[in-house]
CSV table of N, CA, C and O in Angstrom, one decimal:
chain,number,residue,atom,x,y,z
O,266,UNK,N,0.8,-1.2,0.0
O,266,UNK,CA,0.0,0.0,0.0
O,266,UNK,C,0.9,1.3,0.0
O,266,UNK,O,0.5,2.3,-0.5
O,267,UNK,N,2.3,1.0,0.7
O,267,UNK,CA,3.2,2.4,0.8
O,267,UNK,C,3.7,2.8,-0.4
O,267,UNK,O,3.8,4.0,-0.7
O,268,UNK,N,3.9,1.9,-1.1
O,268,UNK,CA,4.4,1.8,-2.6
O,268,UNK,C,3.5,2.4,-3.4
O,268,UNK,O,3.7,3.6,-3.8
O,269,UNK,N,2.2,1.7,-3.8
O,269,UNK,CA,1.3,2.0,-4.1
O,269,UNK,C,1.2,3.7,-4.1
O,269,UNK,O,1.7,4.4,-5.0
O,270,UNK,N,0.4,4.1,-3.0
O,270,UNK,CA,0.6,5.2,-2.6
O,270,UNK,C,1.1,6.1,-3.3
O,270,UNK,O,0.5,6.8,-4.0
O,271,UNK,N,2.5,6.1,-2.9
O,271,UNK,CA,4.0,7.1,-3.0
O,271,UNK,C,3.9,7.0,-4.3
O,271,UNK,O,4.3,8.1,-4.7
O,272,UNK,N,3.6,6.3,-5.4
O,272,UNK,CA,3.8,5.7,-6.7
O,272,UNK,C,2.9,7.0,-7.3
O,272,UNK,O,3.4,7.9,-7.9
O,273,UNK,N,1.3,6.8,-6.9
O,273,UNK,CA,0.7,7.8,-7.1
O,273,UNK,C,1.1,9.1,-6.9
O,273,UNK,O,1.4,9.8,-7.9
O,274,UNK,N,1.0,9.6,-5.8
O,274,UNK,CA,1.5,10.9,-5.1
O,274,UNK,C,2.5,11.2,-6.1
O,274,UNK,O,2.4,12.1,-7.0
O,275,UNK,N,3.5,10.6,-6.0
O,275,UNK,CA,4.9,11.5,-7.3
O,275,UNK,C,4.5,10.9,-8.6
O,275,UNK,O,5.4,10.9,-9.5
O,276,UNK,N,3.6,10.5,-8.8
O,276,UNK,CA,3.2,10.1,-10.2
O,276,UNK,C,4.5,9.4,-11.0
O,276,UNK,O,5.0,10.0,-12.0
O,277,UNK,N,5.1,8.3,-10.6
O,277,UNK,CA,6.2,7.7,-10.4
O,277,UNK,C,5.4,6.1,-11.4
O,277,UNK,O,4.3,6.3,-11.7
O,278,UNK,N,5.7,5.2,-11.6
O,278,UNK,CA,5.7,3.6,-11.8
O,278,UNK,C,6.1,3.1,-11.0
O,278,UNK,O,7.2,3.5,-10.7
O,279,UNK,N,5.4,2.3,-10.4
O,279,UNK,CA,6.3,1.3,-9.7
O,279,UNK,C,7.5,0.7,-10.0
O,279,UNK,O,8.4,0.3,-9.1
O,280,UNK,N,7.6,0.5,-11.1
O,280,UNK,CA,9.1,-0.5,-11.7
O,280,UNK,C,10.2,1.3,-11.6
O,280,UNK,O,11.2,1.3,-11.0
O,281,UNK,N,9.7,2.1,-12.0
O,281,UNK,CA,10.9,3.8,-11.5
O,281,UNK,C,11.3,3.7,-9.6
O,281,UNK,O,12.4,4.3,-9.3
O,282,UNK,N,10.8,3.2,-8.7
O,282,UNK,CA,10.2,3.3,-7.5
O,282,UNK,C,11.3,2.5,-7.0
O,282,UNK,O,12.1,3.0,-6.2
O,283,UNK,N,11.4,1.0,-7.3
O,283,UNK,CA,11.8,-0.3,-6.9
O,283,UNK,C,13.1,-0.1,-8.0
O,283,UNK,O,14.2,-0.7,-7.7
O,284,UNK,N,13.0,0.7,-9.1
O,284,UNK,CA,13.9,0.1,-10.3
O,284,UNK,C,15.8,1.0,-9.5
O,284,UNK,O,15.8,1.9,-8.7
O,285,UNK,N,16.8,0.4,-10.1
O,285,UNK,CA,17.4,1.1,-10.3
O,285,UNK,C,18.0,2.9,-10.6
O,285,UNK,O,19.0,3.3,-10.0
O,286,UNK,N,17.5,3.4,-11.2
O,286,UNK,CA,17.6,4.7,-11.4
O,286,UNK,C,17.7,5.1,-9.8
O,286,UNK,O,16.9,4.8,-8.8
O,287,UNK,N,19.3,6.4,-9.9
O,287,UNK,CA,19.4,7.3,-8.8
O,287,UNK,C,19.2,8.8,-9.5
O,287,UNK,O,20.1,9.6,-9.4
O,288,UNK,N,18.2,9.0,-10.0
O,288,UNK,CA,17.9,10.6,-10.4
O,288,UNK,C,17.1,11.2,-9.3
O,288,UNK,O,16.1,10.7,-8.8
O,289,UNK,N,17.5,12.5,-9.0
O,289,UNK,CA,16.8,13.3,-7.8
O,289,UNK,C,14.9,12.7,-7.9
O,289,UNK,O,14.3,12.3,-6.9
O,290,UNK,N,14.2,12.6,-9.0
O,290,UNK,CA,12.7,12.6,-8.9
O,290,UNK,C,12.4,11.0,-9.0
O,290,UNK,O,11.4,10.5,-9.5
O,291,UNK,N,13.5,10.4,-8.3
O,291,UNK,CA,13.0,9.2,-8.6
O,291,UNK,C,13.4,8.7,-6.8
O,291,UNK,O,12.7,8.0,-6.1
O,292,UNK,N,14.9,9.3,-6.3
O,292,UNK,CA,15.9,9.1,-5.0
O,292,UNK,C,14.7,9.3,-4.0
O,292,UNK,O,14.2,8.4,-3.2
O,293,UNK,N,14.5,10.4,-4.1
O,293,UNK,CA,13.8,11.1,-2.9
O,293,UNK,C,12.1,10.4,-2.2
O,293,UNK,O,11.7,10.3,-1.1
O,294,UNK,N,11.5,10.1,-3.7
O,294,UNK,CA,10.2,9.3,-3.5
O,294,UNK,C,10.5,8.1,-2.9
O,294,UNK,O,9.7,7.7,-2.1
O,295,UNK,N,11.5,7.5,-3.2
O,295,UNK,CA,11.8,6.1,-3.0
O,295,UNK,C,12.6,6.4,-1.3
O,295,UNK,O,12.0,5.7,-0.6
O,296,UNK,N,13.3,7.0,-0.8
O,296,UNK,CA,13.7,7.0,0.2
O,296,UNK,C,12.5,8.0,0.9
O,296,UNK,O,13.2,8.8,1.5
O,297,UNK,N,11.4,8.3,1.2
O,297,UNK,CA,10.1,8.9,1.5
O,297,UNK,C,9.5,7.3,2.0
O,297,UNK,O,9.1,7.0,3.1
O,298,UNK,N,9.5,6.6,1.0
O,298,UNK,CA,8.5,5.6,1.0
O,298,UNK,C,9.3,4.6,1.7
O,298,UNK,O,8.6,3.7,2.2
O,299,UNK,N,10.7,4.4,1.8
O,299,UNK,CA,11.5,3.5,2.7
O,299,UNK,C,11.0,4.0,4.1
O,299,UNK,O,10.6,3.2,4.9
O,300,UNK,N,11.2,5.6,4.3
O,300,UNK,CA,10.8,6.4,5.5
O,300,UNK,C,9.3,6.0,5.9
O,300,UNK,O,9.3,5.5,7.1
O,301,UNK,N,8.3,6.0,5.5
O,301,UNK,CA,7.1,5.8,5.7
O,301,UNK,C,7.1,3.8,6.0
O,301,UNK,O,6.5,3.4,7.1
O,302,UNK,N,7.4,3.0,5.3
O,302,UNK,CA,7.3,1.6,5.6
O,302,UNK,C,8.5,1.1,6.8
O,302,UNK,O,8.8,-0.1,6.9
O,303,UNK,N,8.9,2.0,7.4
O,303,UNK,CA,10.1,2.1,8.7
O,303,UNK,C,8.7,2.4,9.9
O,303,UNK,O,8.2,1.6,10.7
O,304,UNK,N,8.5,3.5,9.6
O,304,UNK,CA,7.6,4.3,10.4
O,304,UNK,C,5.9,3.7,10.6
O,304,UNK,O,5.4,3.6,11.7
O,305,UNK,N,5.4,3.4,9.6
O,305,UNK,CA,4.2,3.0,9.6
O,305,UNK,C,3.8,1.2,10.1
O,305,UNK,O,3.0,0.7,10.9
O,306,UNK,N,5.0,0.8,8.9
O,306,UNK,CA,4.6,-0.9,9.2
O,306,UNK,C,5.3,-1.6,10.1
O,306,UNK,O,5.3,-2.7,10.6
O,307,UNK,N,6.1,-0.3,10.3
O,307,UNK,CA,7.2,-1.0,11.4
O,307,UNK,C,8.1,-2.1,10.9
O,307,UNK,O,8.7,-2.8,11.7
O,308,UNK,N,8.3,-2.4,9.5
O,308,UNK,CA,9.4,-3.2,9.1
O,308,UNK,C,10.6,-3.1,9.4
O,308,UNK,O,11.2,-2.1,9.5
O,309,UNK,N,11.0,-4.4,9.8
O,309,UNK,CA,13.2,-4.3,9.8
O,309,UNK,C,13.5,-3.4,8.6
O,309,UNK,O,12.7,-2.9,7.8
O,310,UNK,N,14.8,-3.1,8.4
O,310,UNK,CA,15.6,-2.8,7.9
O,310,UNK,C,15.8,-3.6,6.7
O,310,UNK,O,16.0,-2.9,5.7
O,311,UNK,N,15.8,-4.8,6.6
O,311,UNK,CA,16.5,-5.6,6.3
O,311,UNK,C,15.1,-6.2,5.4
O,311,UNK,O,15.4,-6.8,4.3
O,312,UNK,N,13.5,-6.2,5.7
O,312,UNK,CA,12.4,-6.7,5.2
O,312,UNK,C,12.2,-5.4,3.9
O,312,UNK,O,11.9,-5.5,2.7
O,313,UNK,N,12.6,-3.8,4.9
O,313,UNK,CA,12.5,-2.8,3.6
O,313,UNK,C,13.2,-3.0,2.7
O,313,UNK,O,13.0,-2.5,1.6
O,314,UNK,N,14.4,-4.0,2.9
O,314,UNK,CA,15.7,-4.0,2.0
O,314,UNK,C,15.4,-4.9,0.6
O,314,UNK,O,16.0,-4.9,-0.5
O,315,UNK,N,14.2,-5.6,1.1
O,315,UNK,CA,14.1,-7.1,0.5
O,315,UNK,C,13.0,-6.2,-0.6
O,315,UNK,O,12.9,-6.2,-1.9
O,316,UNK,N,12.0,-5.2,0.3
O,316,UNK,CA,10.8,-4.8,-0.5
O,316,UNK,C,11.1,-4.1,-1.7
O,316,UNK,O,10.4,-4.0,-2.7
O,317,UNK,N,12.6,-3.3,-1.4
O,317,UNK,CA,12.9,-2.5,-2.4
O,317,UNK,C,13.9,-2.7,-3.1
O,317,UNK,O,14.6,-1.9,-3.7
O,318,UNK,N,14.2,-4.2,-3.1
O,318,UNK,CA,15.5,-4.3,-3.8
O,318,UNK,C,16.4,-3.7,-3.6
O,318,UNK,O,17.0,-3.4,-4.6
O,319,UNK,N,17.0,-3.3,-2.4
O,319,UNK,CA,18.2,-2.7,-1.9
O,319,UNK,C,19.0,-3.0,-0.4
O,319,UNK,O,18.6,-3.8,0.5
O,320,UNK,N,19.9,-2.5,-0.4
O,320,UNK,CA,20.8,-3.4,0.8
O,320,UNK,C,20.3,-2.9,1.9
O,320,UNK,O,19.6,-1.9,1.7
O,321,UNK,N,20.4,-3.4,3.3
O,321,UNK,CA,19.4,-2.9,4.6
O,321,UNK,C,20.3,-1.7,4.6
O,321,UNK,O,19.8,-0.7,5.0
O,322,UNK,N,21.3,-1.8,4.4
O,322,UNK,CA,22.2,-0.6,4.5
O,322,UNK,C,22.0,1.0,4.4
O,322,UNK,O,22.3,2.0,5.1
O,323,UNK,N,21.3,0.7,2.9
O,323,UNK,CA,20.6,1.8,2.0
O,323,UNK,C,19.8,2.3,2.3
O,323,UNK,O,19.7,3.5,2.0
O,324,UNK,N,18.9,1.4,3.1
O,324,UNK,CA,17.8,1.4,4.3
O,324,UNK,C,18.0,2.6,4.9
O,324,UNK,O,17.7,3.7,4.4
O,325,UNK,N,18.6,2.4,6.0
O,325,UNK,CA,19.5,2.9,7.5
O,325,UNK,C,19.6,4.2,6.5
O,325,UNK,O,19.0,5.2,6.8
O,326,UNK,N,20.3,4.3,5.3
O,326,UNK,CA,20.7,5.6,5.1
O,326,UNK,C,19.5,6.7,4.4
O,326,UNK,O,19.6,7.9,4.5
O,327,UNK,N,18.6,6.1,3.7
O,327,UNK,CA,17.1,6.5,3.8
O,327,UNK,C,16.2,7.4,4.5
O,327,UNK,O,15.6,8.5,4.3
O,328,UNK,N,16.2,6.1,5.7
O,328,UNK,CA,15.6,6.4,6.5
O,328,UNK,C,16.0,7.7,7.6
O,328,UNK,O,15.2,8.6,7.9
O,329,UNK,N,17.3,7.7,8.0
O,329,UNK,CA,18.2,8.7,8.5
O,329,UNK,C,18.4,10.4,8.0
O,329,UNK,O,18.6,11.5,8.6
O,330,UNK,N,18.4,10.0,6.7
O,330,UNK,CA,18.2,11.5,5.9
O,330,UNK,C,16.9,11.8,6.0
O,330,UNK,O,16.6,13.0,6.2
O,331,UNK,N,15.8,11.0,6.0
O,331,UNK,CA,14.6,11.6,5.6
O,331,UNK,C,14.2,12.2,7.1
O,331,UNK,O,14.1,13.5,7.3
O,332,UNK,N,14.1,11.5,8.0
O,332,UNK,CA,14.0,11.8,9.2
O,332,UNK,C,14.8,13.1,9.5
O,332,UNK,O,14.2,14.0,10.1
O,333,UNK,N,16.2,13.3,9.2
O,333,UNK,CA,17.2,14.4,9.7
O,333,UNK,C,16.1,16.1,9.1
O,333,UNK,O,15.9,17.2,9.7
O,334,UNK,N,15.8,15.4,7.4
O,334,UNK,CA,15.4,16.4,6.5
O,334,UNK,C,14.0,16.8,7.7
O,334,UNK,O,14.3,17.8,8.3
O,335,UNK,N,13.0,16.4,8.1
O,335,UNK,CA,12.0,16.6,8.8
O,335,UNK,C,12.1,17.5,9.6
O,335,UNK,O,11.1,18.0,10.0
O,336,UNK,N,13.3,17.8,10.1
O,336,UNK,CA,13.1,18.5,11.6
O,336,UNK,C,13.1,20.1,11.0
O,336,UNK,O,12.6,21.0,11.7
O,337,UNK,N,13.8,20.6,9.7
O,337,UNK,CA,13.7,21.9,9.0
O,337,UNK,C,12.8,22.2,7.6
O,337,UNK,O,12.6,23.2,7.0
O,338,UNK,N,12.6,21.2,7.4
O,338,UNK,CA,11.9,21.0,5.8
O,338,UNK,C,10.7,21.0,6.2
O,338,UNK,O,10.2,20.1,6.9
O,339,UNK,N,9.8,22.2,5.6
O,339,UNK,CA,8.5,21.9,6.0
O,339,UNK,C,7.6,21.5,4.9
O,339,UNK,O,6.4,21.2,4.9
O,340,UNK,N,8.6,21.6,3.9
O,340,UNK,CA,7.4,21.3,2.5
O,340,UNK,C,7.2,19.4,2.7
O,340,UNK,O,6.2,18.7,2.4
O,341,UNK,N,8.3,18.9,3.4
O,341,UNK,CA,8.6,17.8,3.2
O,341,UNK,C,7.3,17.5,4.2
O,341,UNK,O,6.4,17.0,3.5
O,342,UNK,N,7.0,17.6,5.6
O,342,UNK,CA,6.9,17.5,6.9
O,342,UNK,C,5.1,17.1,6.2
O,342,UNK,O,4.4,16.1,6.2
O,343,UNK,N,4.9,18.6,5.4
O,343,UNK,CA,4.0,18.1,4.9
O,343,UNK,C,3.2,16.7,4.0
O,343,UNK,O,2.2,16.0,4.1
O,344,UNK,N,3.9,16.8,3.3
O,344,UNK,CA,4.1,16.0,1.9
O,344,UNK,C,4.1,14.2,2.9
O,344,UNK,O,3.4,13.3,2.5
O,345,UNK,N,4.9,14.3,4.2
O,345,UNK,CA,5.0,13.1,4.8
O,345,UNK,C,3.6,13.0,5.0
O,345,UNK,O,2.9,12.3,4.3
O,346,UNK,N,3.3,13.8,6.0
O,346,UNK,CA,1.6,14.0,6.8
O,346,UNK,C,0.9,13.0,6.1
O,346,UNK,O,0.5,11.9,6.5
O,347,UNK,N,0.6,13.7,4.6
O,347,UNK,CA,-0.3,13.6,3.4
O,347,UNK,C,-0.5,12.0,3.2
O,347,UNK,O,-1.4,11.3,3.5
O,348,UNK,N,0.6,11.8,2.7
O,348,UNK,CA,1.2,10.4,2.6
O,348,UNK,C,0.5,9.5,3.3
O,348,UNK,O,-0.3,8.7,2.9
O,349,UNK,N,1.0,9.7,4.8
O,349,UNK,CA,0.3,8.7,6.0
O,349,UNK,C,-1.0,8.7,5.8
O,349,UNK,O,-1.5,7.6,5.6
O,350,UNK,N,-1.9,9.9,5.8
O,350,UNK,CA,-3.2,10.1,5.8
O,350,UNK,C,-3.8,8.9,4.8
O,350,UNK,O,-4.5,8.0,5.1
O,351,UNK,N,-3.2,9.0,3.6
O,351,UNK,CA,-3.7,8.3,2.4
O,351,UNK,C,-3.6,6.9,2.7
O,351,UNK,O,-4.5,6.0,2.7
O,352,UNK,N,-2.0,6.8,3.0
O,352,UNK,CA,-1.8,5.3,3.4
O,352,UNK,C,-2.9,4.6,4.6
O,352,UNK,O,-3.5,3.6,4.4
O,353,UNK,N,-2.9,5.4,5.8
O,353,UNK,CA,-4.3,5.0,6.7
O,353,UNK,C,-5.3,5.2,6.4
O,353,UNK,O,-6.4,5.3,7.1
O,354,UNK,N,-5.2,5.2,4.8
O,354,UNK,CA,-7.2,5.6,4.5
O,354,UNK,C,-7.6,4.0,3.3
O,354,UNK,O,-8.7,3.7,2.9
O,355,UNK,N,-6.3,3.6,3.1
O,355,UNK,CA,-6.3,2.3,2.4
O,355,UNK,C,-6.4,1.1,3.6
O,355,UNK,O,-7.3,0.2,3.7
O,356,UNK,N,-5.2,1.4,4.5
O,356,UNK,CA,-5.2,0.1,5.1
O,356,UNK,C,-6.3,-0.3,5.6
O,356,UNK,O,-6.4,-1.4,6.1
């Protein structure tokens, strides 16, 4: 559903989401959506790592920036809000 979601929201594919590509409009949704499936479903590190085809490592570093970005970024703070809202209006 977080995928899902986030896929929508940035008007993204899922195969751009999960795929390879490191370009800024593809990085940021994808480490958003690592952020939100940390936070919401409460997944390991290591289960995000599996969901997104990437190392748990990638994870941790994801998760860490997005979080750090939150405490000054308000466009973001929002954009997270939104996100959840949608995501708890599916589950």
């Amino acid at each position: 559903t977080i995928i899902e979601v986030a896929c929508e929201h940035f008007k993204l594919p899922v195969t751009d989401l999960l795929g390879k590509k490191r370009n800024k409009e593809i990085v940021v949704p994808r480490q958003v959506s690592m952020y939100l499936a940390r936070e919401m479903a409460h997944m390991s590190y290591p289960e995000i790592g599996r969901a997104f085809d990437r190392d748990y490592t990638t994870v941790i570093h994801s998760y860490e920036k997005i979080k750090a970005e939150l405490k000054t970024d308000s466009a973001l703070q929002t954009e997270i809000s939104e996100l959840s809202s949608r995501i708890r209006t599916r589950a």
